[in-house]
Amino acid sequence: MPQSAHRLVPDPVFVISSVRSGSTLLRVLLNSHPEIRAPHEMHLRTLSVDLTKPYTSKAMAQLDLDQRELEHLLWDRVMHRELVRSGKRIIVDKTPGNAGFWERLDEGWPQARYIFLLRHPGSMVSSLINNRPDRDLDATVREVRMYVKAVEAARNGLDGLTVRYEDLTERPEAVTRELCTYLGVPWTPRMLDYRKGDHGPFVPFIGDWSDNIKSGKIQKARPLPEAEEVPEALRDLARTWGYAC
């Protein structure tokens, strides 16, 4: 029997996205659904298991468990606990770090479902700089390029649903309906008014904490950058995602 058969949560949903791509907005819209729990970023990949003695590894080997599978069991237990606490049946993790970690997620949860959230790479750079004006532009461009390449690799390696941030903000009902169809739940207008839900605190390092997200309203995306405004290092990736530049 494969190890994945022992999962308490056999088919979690993972959002694969960059930083500053609108994943917190996507999270609160999904979390407003009565059957979907989308908590803050869980950073599961940073939870590790330490086999502190040589005989620990021997003992676990006799149980057909290595460190990787022990970590899968830990992450699975965290997700299951959150589902039980919420009383819902589908859990979504939107941690941006999942983009560079998708192969491990696929290994641990072969039945997982994936939502690929895209945003114009130039807009992500602008959002990061606006959020922290002291940021170095070149370093920020490199960071966004790293994330975009990781998301694109995941899109090429996994099945899932692709959503654009610009579409989500412009046509929220249509896009949330598409998401509900993919996740196998009925659509509800409650998803469009996330002010009424308890989504936890909006604080740094576990999601967006900007005034926009705290407003409780879906804000329209900023206009897309002009071609000459897109950093040269991001233009090929922007075109790969269908953005003109």
PDB file of C-alpha atoms in Angstrom:
ATOM      1  CA  MET A   1       0.000   0.000   0.000  1.00  0.00           C
ATOM      2  CA  PRO A   2       1.493   3.402  -0.935  1.00  0.00           C
ATOM      3  CA  GLN A   3       2.310   5.754   1.899  1.00  0.00           C
ATOM      4  CA  SER A   4      -0.120   8.332   0.504  1.00  0.00           C
ATOM      5  CA  ALA A   5      -2.981   5.924   1.223  1.00  0.00           C
ATOM      6  CA  HIS A   6      -2.525   6.774   4.892  1.00  0.00           C
ATOM      7  CA  ARG A   7      -3.295  10.479   4.489  1.00  0.00           C
ATOM      8  CA  LEU A   8      -5.961  12.018   6.687  1.00  0.00           C
ATOM      9  CA  VAL A   9      -6.350  14.672   3.990  1.00  0.00           C
ATOM     10  CA  PRO A  10      -5.915  12.785   0.712  1.00  0.00           C
ATOM     11  CA  ASP A  11      -6.711  15.646  -1.674  1.00  0.00           C
ATOM     12  CA  PRO A  12      -5.741  19.055  -0.299  1.00  0.00           C
ATOM     13  CA  VAL A  13      -5.744  22.070  -2.591  1.00  0.00           C
ATOM     14  CA  PHE A  14      -2.511  23.981  -3.087  1.00  0.00           C
ATOM     15  CA  VAL A  15      -2.347  27.438  -4.628  1.00  0.00           C
ATOM     16  CA  ILE A  16       0.808  27.802  -6.716  1.00  0.00           C
ATOM     17  CA  SER A  17       1.674  31.466  -7.065  1.00  0.00           C
ATOM     18  CA  SER A  18       4.277  34.156  -6.653  1.00  0.00           C
ATOM     19  CA  VAL A  19       4.440  36.673  -3.855  1.00  0.00           C
ATOM     20  CA  ARG A  20       2.238  39.745  -4.486  1.00  0.00           C
ATOM     21  CA  SER A  21       0.074  37.861  -6.964  1.00  0.00           C
ATOM     22  CA  GLY A  22      -3.241  38.296  -5.152  1.00  0.00           C
ATOM     23  CA  SER A  23      -3.158  34.981  -3.306  1.00  0.00           C
ATOM     24  CA  THR A  24      -4.525  36.484  -0.084  1.00  0.00           C
ATOM     25  CA  LEU A  25      -7.541  37.822  -1.966  1.00  0.00           C
ATOM     26  CA  LEU A  26      -8.051  34.398  -3.517  1.00  0.00           C
ATOM     27  CA  ARG A  27      -7.721  32.848  -0.070  1.00  0.00           C
ATOM     28  CA  VAL A  28     -10.381  34.967   1.616  1.00  0.00           C
ATOM     29  CA  LEU A  29     -12.828  34.475  -1.257  1.00  0.00           C
ATOM     30  CA  LEU A  30     -12.382  30.712  -1.010  1.00  0.00           C
ATOM     31  CA  ASN A  31     -12.498  30.801   2.779  1.00  0.00           C
ATOM     32  CA  SER A  32     -15.867  32.575   2.580  1.00  0.00           C
ATOM     33  CA  HIS A  33     -17.343  29.369   1.158  1.00  0.00           C
ATOM     34  CA  PRO A  34     -19.078  27.185   3.776  1.00  0.00           C
ATOM     35  CA  GLU A  35     -17.246  24.063   2.583  1.00  0.00           C
ATOM     36  CA  ILE A  36     -13.746  25.475   2.040  1.00  0.00           C
ATOM     37  CA  ARG A  37     -11.165  26.297   4.696  1.00  0.00           C
ATOM     38  CA  ALA A  38      -8.367  28.511   3.391  1.00  0.00           C
ATOM     39  CA  PRO A  39      -6.304  29.655   6.382  1.00  0.00           C
ATOM     40  CA  HIS A  40      -3.300  31.965   6.387  1.00  0.00           C
ATOM     41  CA  GLU A  41      -0.080  30.734   4.782  1.00  0.00           C
ATOM     42  CA  MET A  42       0.853  27.527   6.605  1.00  0.00           C
ATOM     43  CA  HIS A  43       4.480  27.266   5.415  1.00  0.00           C
ATOM     44  CA  LEU A  44       4.319  23.490   5.720  1.00  0.00           C
ATOM     45  CA  ARG A  45       7.648  23.014   3.955  1.00  0.00           C
ATOM     46  CA  THR A  46       9.406  24.724   6.877  1.00  0.00           C
ATOM     47  CA  LEU A  47       8.109  22.167   9.401  1.00  0.00           C
ATOM     48  CA  SER A  48      10.740  19.440   9.644  1.00  0.00           C
ATOM     49  CA  VAL A  49      11.271  16.218  11.542  1.00  0.00           C
ATOM     50  CA  ASP A  50      14.557  15.651  13.354  1.00  0.00           C
ATOM     51  CA  LEU A  51      15.695  12.062  13.886  1.00  0.00           C
ATOM     52  CA  THR A  52      17.990  12.856  16.785  1.00  0.00           C
ATOM     53  CA  LYS A  53      19.635   9.478  17.418  1.00  0.00           C
ATOM     54  CA  PRO A  54      21.083   6.828  15.087  1.00  0.00           C
ATOM     55  CA  TYR A  55      18.674   4.279  16.459  1.00  0.00           C
ATOM     56  CA  THR A  56      15.744   6.598  15.690  1.00  0.00           C
ATOM     57  CA  SER A  57      16.294   6.075  11.983  1.00  0.00           C
ATOM     58  CA  LYS A  58      16.583   2.321  12.517  1.00  0.00           C
ATOM     59  CA  ALA A  59      13.357   2.253  14.498  1.00  0.00           C
ATOM     60  CA  MET A  60      11.481   4.264  11.868  1.00  0.00           C
ATOM     61  CA  ALA A  61      12.888   2.111   9.068  1.00  0.00           C
ATOM     62  CA  GLN A  62      11.292  -0.920  10.696  1.00  0.00           C
ATOM     63  CA  LEU A  63       7.991   0.949  10.415  1.00  0.00           C
ATOM     64  CA  ASP A  64       8.715   1.718   6.750  1.00  0.00           C
ATOM     65  CA  LEU A  65       9.078   5.413   7.555  1.00  0.00           C
ATOM     66  CA  ASP A  66      11.866   7.735   6.508  1.00  0.00           C
ATOM     67  CA  GLN A  67      12.280  11.429   7.235  1.00  0.00           C
ATOM     68  CA  ARG A  68      10.412  12.516   4.105  1.00  0.00           C
ATOM     69  CA  GLU A  69       7.366  10.427   4.922  1.00  0.00           C
ATOM     70  CA  LEU A  70       7.455  11.466   8.567  1.00  0.00           C
ATOM     71  CA  GLU A  71       7.326  15.082   7.418  1.00  0.00           C
ATOM     72  CA  HIS A  72       4.429  14.270   5.093  1.00  0.00           C
ATOM     73  CA  LEU A  73       2.590  12.786   8.058  1.00  0.00           C
ATOM     74  CA  LEU A  74       3.277  15.916  10.111  1.00  0.00           C
ATOM     75  CA  TRP A  75       2.048  18.267   7.391  1.00  0.00           C
ATOM     76  CA  ASP A  76      -0.987  16.051   6.799  1.00  0.00           C
ATOM     77  CA  ARG A  77      -1.836  16.159  10.492  1.00  0.00           C
ATOM     78  CA  VAL A  78      -1.596  19.949  10.578  1.00  0.00           C
ATOM     79  CA  MET A  79      -3.988  20.260   7.644  1.00  0.00           C
ATOM     80  CA  HIS A  80      -6.385  17.707   9.094  1.00  0.00           C
ATOM     81  CA  ARG A  81      -6.430  19.477  12.451  1.00  0.00           C
ATOM     82  CA  GLU A  82      -7.310  22.754  10.751  1.00  0.00           C
ATOM     83  CA  LEU A  83     -10.112  21.093   8.783  1.00  0.00           C
ATOM     84  CA  VAL A  84     -11.570  19.568  11.934  1.00  0.00           C
ATOM     85  CA  ARG A  85     -11.387  22.908  13.730  1.00  0.00           C
ATOM     86  CA  SER A  86     -13.166  24.641  10.866  1.00  0.00           C
ATOM     87  CA  GLY A  87     -15.890  22.039  10.374  1.00  0.00           C
ATOM     88  CA  LYS A  88     -15.357  22.242   6.620  1.00  0.00           C
ATOM     89  CA  ARG A  89     -14.326  19.544   4.162  1.00  0.00           C
ATOM     90  CA  ILE A  90     -11.803  21.104   1.728  1.00  0.00           C
ATOM     91  CA  ILE A  91      -8.558  22.742   2.785  1.00  0.00           C
ATOM     92  CA  VAL A  92      -6.532  25.185   0.699  1.00  0.00           C
ATOM     93  CA  ASP A  93      -2.952  26.245   1.372  1.00  0.00           C
ATOM     94  CA  LYS A  94      -1.816  29.366  -0.494  1.00  0.00           C
ATOM     95  CA  THR A  95       1.787  29.677   0.699  1.00  0.00           C
ATOM     96  CA  PRO A  96       3.812  31.247  -2.157  1.00  0.00           C
ATOM     97  CA  GLY A  97       6.779  29.042  -1.241  1.00  0.00           C
ATOM     98  CA  ASN A  98       4.773  26.095  -2.574  1.00  0.00           C
ATOM     99  CA  ALA A  99       5.771  27.233  -6.057  1.00  0.00           C
ATOM    100  CA  GLY A 100       9.309  25.963  -5.586  1.00  0.00           C
ATOM    101  CA  PHE A 101       8.137  22.944  -3.620  1.00  0.00           C
ATOM    102  CA  TRP A 102       5.517  21.464  -5.908  1.00  0.00           C
ATOM    103  CA  GLU A 103       7.360  18.227  -6.649  1.00  0.00           C
ATOM    104  CA  ARG A 104       7.435  17.371  -2.952  1.00  0.00           C
ATOM    105  CA  LEU A 105       3.735  18.164  -2.633  1.00  0.00           C
ATOM    106  CA  ASP A 106       2.987  15.927  -5.589  1.00  0.00           C
ATOM    107  CA  GLU A 107       5.064  13.166  -4.020  1.00  0.00           C
ATOM    108  CA  GLY A 108       3.231  13.390  -0.717  1.00  0.00           C
ATOM    109  CA  TRP A 109      -0.288  13.956  -2.099  1.00  0.00           C
ATOM    110  CA  PRO A 110      -0.755  12.375  -5.537  1.00  0.00           C
ATOM    111  CA  GLN A 111      -4.456  13.257  -5.393  1.00  0.00           C
ATOM    112  CA  ALA A 112      -3.892  16.923  -4.524  1.00  0.00           C
ATOM    113  CA  ARG A 113      -5.533  19.633  -6.611  1.00  0.00           C
ATOM    114  CA  TYR A 114      -3.783  22.767  -7.762  1.00  0.00           C
ATOM    115  CA  ILE A 115      -4.805  26.329  -8.512  1.00  0.00           C
ATOM    116  CA  PHE A 116      -2.227  28.294 -10.493  1.00  0.00           C
ATOM    117  CA  LEU A 117      -2.613  32.005  -9.818  1.00  0.00           C
ATOM    118  CA  LEU A 118      -0.983  34.276 -12.401  1.00  0.00           C
ATOM    119  CA  ARG A 119      -0.410  38.000 -12.388  1.00  0.00           C
ATOM    120  CA  HIS A 120       1.559  40.248 -14.706  1.00  0.00           C
ATOM    121  CA  PRO A 121       5.189  39.948 -13.505  1.00  0.00           C
ATOM    122  CA  GLY A 122       5.693  43.695 -13.864  1.00  0.00           C
ATOM    123  CA  SER A 123       2.725  44.318 -11.587  1.00  0.00           C
ATOM    124  CA  MET A 124       4.187  42.008  -8.964  1.00  0.00           C
ATOM    125  CA  VAL A 125       7.434  43.981  -8.986  1.00  0.00           C
ATOM    126  CA  SER A 126       5.506  47.250  -8.615  1.00  0.00           C
ATOM    127  CA  SER A 127       3.458  45.817  -5.754  1.00  0.00           C
ATOM    128  CA  LEU A 128       6.573  44.683  -3.892  1.00  0.00           C
ATOM    129  CA  ILE A 129       8.244  48.064  -4.341  1.00  0.00           C
ATOM    130  CA  ASN A 130       5.103  49.953  -3.293  1.00  0.00           C
ATOM    131  CA  ASN A 131       4.845  47.801  -0.209  1.00  0.00           C
ATOM    132  CA  ARG A 132       8.478  48.425   0.727  1.00  0.00           C
ATOM    133  CA  PRO A 133       9.986  51.408  -1.089  1.00  0.00           C
ATOM    134  CA  ASP A 134      13.449  50.622   0.323  1.00  0.00           C
ATOM    135  CA  ARG A 135      13.614  47.445  -1.761  1.00  0.00           C
ATOM    136  CA  ASP A 136      16.369  47.087  -4.329  1.00  0.00           C
ATOM    137  CA  LEU A 137      14.787  46.994  -7.789  1.00  0.00           C
ATOM    138  CA  ASP A 138      17.192  44.504  -9.345  1.00  0.00           C
ATOM    139  CA  ALA A 139      16.877  42.126  -6.404  1.00  0.00           C
ATOM    140  CA  THR A 140      13.095  42.421  -6.564  1.00  0.00           C
ATOM    141  CA  VAL A 141      13.077  41.604 -10.282  1.00  0.00           C
ATOM    142  CA  ARG A 142      15.249  38.547  -9.618  1.00  0.00           C
ATOM    143  CA  GLU A 143      12.879  37.419  -6.862  1.00  0.00           C
ATOM    144  CA  VAL A 144       9.819  37.739  -9.076  1.00  0.00           C
ATOM    145  CA  ARG A 145      11.573  35.964 -11.941  1.00  0.00           C
ATOM    146  CA  MET A 146      12.449  33.071  -9.609  1.00  0.00           C
ATOM    147  CA  TYR A 147       8.825  32.728  -8.506  1.00  0.00           C
ATOM    148  CA  VAL A 148       7.390  33.031 -12.008  1.00  0.00           C
ATOM    149  CA  LYS A 149       9.742  30.370 -13.356  1.00  0.00           C
ATOM    150  CA  ALA A 150       8.782  28.066 -10.477  1.00  0.00           C
ATOM    151  CA  VAL A 151       5.059  28.600 -11.090  1.00  0.00           C
ATOM    152  CA  GLU A 152       5.504  27.918 -14.790  1.00  0.00           C
ATOM    153  CA  ALA A 153       7.444  24.722 -14.051  1.00  0.00           C
ATOM    154  CA  ALA A 154       4.585  23.581 -11.806  1.00  0.00           C
ATOM    155  CA  ARG A 155       2.024  24.393 -14.514  1.00  0.00           C
ATOM    156  CA  ASN A 156       3.994  22.215 -16.918  1.00  0.00           C
ATOM    157  CA  GLY A 157       4.338  19.379 -14.413  1.00  0.00           C
ATOM    158  CA  LEU A 158       0.901  19.248 -12.810  1.00  0.00           C
ATOM    159  CA  ASP A 159      -2.752  19.302 -13.753  1.00  0.00           C
ATOM    160  CA  GLY A 160      -4.796  22.111 -12.287  1.00  0.00           C
ATOM    161  CA  LEU A 161      -6.836  25.248 -12.837  1.00  0.00           C
ATOM    162  CA  THR A 162      -5.194  28.483 -13.962  1.00  0.00           C
ATOM    163  CA  VAL A 163      -6.632  31.753 -12.670  1.00  0.00           C
ATOM    164  CA  ARG A 164      -5.465  35.269 -13.484  1.00  0.00           C
ATOM    165  CA  TYR A 165      -5.482  37.895 -10.756  1.00  0.00           C
ATOM    166  CA  GLU A 166      -6.652  40.501 -13.239  1.00  0.00           C
ATOM    167  CA  ASP A 167      -9.661  38.345 -14.151  1.00  0.00           C
ATOM    168  CA  LEU A 168     -10.404  37.615 -10.502  1.00  0.00           C
ATOM    169  CA  THR A 169     -10.651  41.325  -9.716  1.00  0.00           C
ATOM    170  CA  GLU A 170     -12.479  42.262 -12.903  1.00  0.00           C
ATOM    171  CA  ARG A 171     -14.941  39.352 -13.015  1.00  0.00           C
ATOM    172  CA  PRO A 172     -15.018  37.893  -9.484  1.00  0.00           C
ATOM    173  CA  GLU A 173     -18.319  36.069  -9.858  1.00  0.00           C
ATOM    174  CA  ALA A 174     -17.334  34.320 -13.078  1.00  0.00           C
ATOM    175  CA  VAL A 175     -13.929  33.309 -11.741  1.00  0.00           C
ATOM    176  CA  THR A 176     -15.209  32.108  -8.360  1.00  0.00           C
ATOM    177  CA  ARG A 177     -17.847  30.074 -10.168  1.00  0.00           C
ATOM    178  CA  GLU A 178     -15.074  28.454 -12.191  1.00  0.00           C
ATOM    179  CA  LEU A 179     -13.156  27.735  -9.005  1.00  0.00           C
ATOM    180  CA  CYS A 180     -16.208  26.146  -7.400  1.00  0.00           C
ATOM    181  CA  THR A 181     -16.758  23.926 -10.419  1.00  0.00           C
ATOM    182  CA  TYR A 182     -13.142  22.785 -10.253  1.00  0.00           C
ATOM    183  CA  LEU A 183     -13.373  22.068  -6.521  1.00  0.00           C
ATOM    184  CA  GLY A 184     -16.754  20.336  -6.790  1.00  0.00           C
ATOM    185  CA  VAL A 185     -18.759  22.686  -4.592  1.00  0.00           C
ATOM    186  CA  PRO A 186     -21.801  24.838  -5.374  1.00  0.00           C
ATOM    187  CA  TRP A 187     -21.147  28.528  -5.909  1.00  0.00           C
ATOM    188  CA  THR A 188     -22.437  30.968  -3.313  1.00  0.00           C
ATOM    189  CA  PRO A 189     -22.602  34.786  -3.428  1.00  0.00           C
ATOM    190  CA  ARG A 190     -21.099  34.771   0.065  1.00  0.00           C
ATOM    191  CA  MET A 191     -17.726  34.393  -1.639  1.00  0.00           C
ATOM    192  CA  LEU A 192     -17.945  37.914  -3.034  1.00  0.00           C
ATOM    193  CA  ASP A 193     -18.378  39.640   0.318  1.00  0.00           C
ATOM    194  CA  TYR A 194     -15.513  38.396   2.424  1.00  0.00           C
ATOM    195  CA  ARG A 195     -16.051  41.092   5.073  1.00  0.00           C
ATOM    196  CA  LYS A 196     -18.558  38.793   6.745  1.00  0.00           C
ATOM    197  CA  GLY A 197     -16.121  35.940   7.326  1.00  0.00           C
ATOM    198  CA  ASP A 198     -13.466  35.285   9.953  1.00  0.00           C
ATOM    199  CA  HIS A 199     -10.220  35.040   8.012  1.00  0.00           C
ATOM    200  CA  GLY A 200      -7.790  35.561  10.852  1.00  0.00           C
ATOM    201  CA  PRO A 201      -5.394  38.493  11.165  1.00  0.00           C
ATOM    202  CA  PHE A 202      -3.829  40.161   8.139  1.00  0.00           C
ATOM    203  CA  VAL A 203      -0.214  40.349   9.263  1.00  0.00           C
ATOM    204  CA  PRO A 204       3.244  40.087   7.635  1.00  0.00           C
ATOM    205  CA  PHE A 205       4.824  36.741   6.712  1.00  0.00           C
ATOM    206  CA  ILE A 206       1.562  34.771   6.598  1.00  0.00           C
ATOM    207  CA  GLY A 207      -0.262  36.793   3.938  1.00  0.00           C
ATOM    208  CA  ASP A 208      -1.043  40.257   2.646  1.00  0.00           C
ATOM    209  CA  TRP A 209      -1.576  42.946   5.267  1.00  0.00           C
ATOM    210  CA  SER A 210      -2.262  45.948   3.023  1.00  0.00           C
ATOM    211  CA  ASP A 211      -5.142  48.367   3.426  1.00  0.00           C
ATOM    212  CA  ASN A 212      -6.690  46.939   0.259  1.00  0.00           C
ATOM    213  CA  ILE A 213      -7.113  43.458   1.695  1.00  0.00           C
ATOM    214  CA  LYS A 214      -8.212  44.838   5.074  1.00  0.00           C
ATOM    215  CA  SER A 215     -10.966  46.834   3.361  1.00  0.00           C
ATOM    216  CA  GLY A 216     -13.056  43.705   2.890  1.00  0.00           C
ATOM    217  CA  LYS A 217     -13.771  44.687  -0.708  1.00  0.00           C
ATOM    218  CA  ILE A 218     -12.502  43.279  -3.978  1.00  0.00           C
ATOM    219  CA  GLN A 219     -10.310  46.019  -5.404  1.00  0.00           C
ATOM    220  CA  LYS A 220      -9.762  46.286  -9.144  1.00  0.00           C
ATOM    221  CA  ALA A 221      -6.257  45.502 -10.284  1.00  0.00           C
ATOM    222  CA  ARG A 222      -4.005  48.372 -11.244  1.00  0.00           C
ATOM    223  CA  PRO A 223      -3.700  48.971 -14.999  1.00  0.00           C
ATOM    224  CA  LEU A 224      -1.147  46.668 -16.594  1.00  0.00           C
ATOM    225  CA  PRO A 225       2.278  48.229 -17.062  1.00  0.00           C
ATOM    226  CA  GLU A 226       3.206  49.585 -20.453  1.00  0.00           C
ATOM    227  CA  ALA A 227       5.637  47.447 -22.430  1.00  0.00           C
ATOM    228  CA  GLU A 228       8.546  49.797 -21.772  1.00  0.00           C
ATOM    229  CA  GLU A 229       7.827  49.698 -18.032  1.00  0.00           C
ATOM    230  CA  VAL A 230       8.310  45.923 -17.802  1.00  0.00           C
ATOM    231  CA  PRO A 231      11.855  45.014 -16.702  1.00  0.00           C
ATOM    232  CA  GLU A 232      13.766  43.348 -19.509  1.00  0.00           C
ATOM    233  CA  ALA A 233      14.430  40.274 -17.378  1.00  0.00           C
ATOM    234  CA  LEU A 234      10.679  39.624 -17.063  1.00  0.00           C
ATOM    235  CA  ARG A 235       9.466  40.251 -20.589  1.00  0.00           C
ATOM    236  CA  ASP A 236       9.918  36.695 -21.859  1.00  0.00           C
ATOM    237  CA  LEU A 237       8.019  35.294 -18.893  1.00  0.00           C
ATOM    238  CA  ALA A 238       5.278  37.882 -19.218  1.00  0.00           C
ATOM    239  CA  ARG A 239       4.790  36.871 -22.849  1.00  0.00           C
ATOM    240  CA  THR A 240       4.775  33.180 -21.841  1.00  0.00           C
ATOM    241  CA  TRP A 241       1.824  33.994 -19.591  1.00  0.00           C
ATOM    242  CA  GLY A 242       0.037  35.818 -22.390  1.00  0.00           C
ATOM    243  CA  TYR A 243       0.763  39.391 -21.361  1.00  0.00           C
ATOM    244  CA  ALA A 244       1.730  41.779 -24.149  1.00  0.00           C
ATOM    245  CA  CYS A 245       5.043  43.547 -23.642  1.00  0.00           C
TER     246      CYS A 245
END
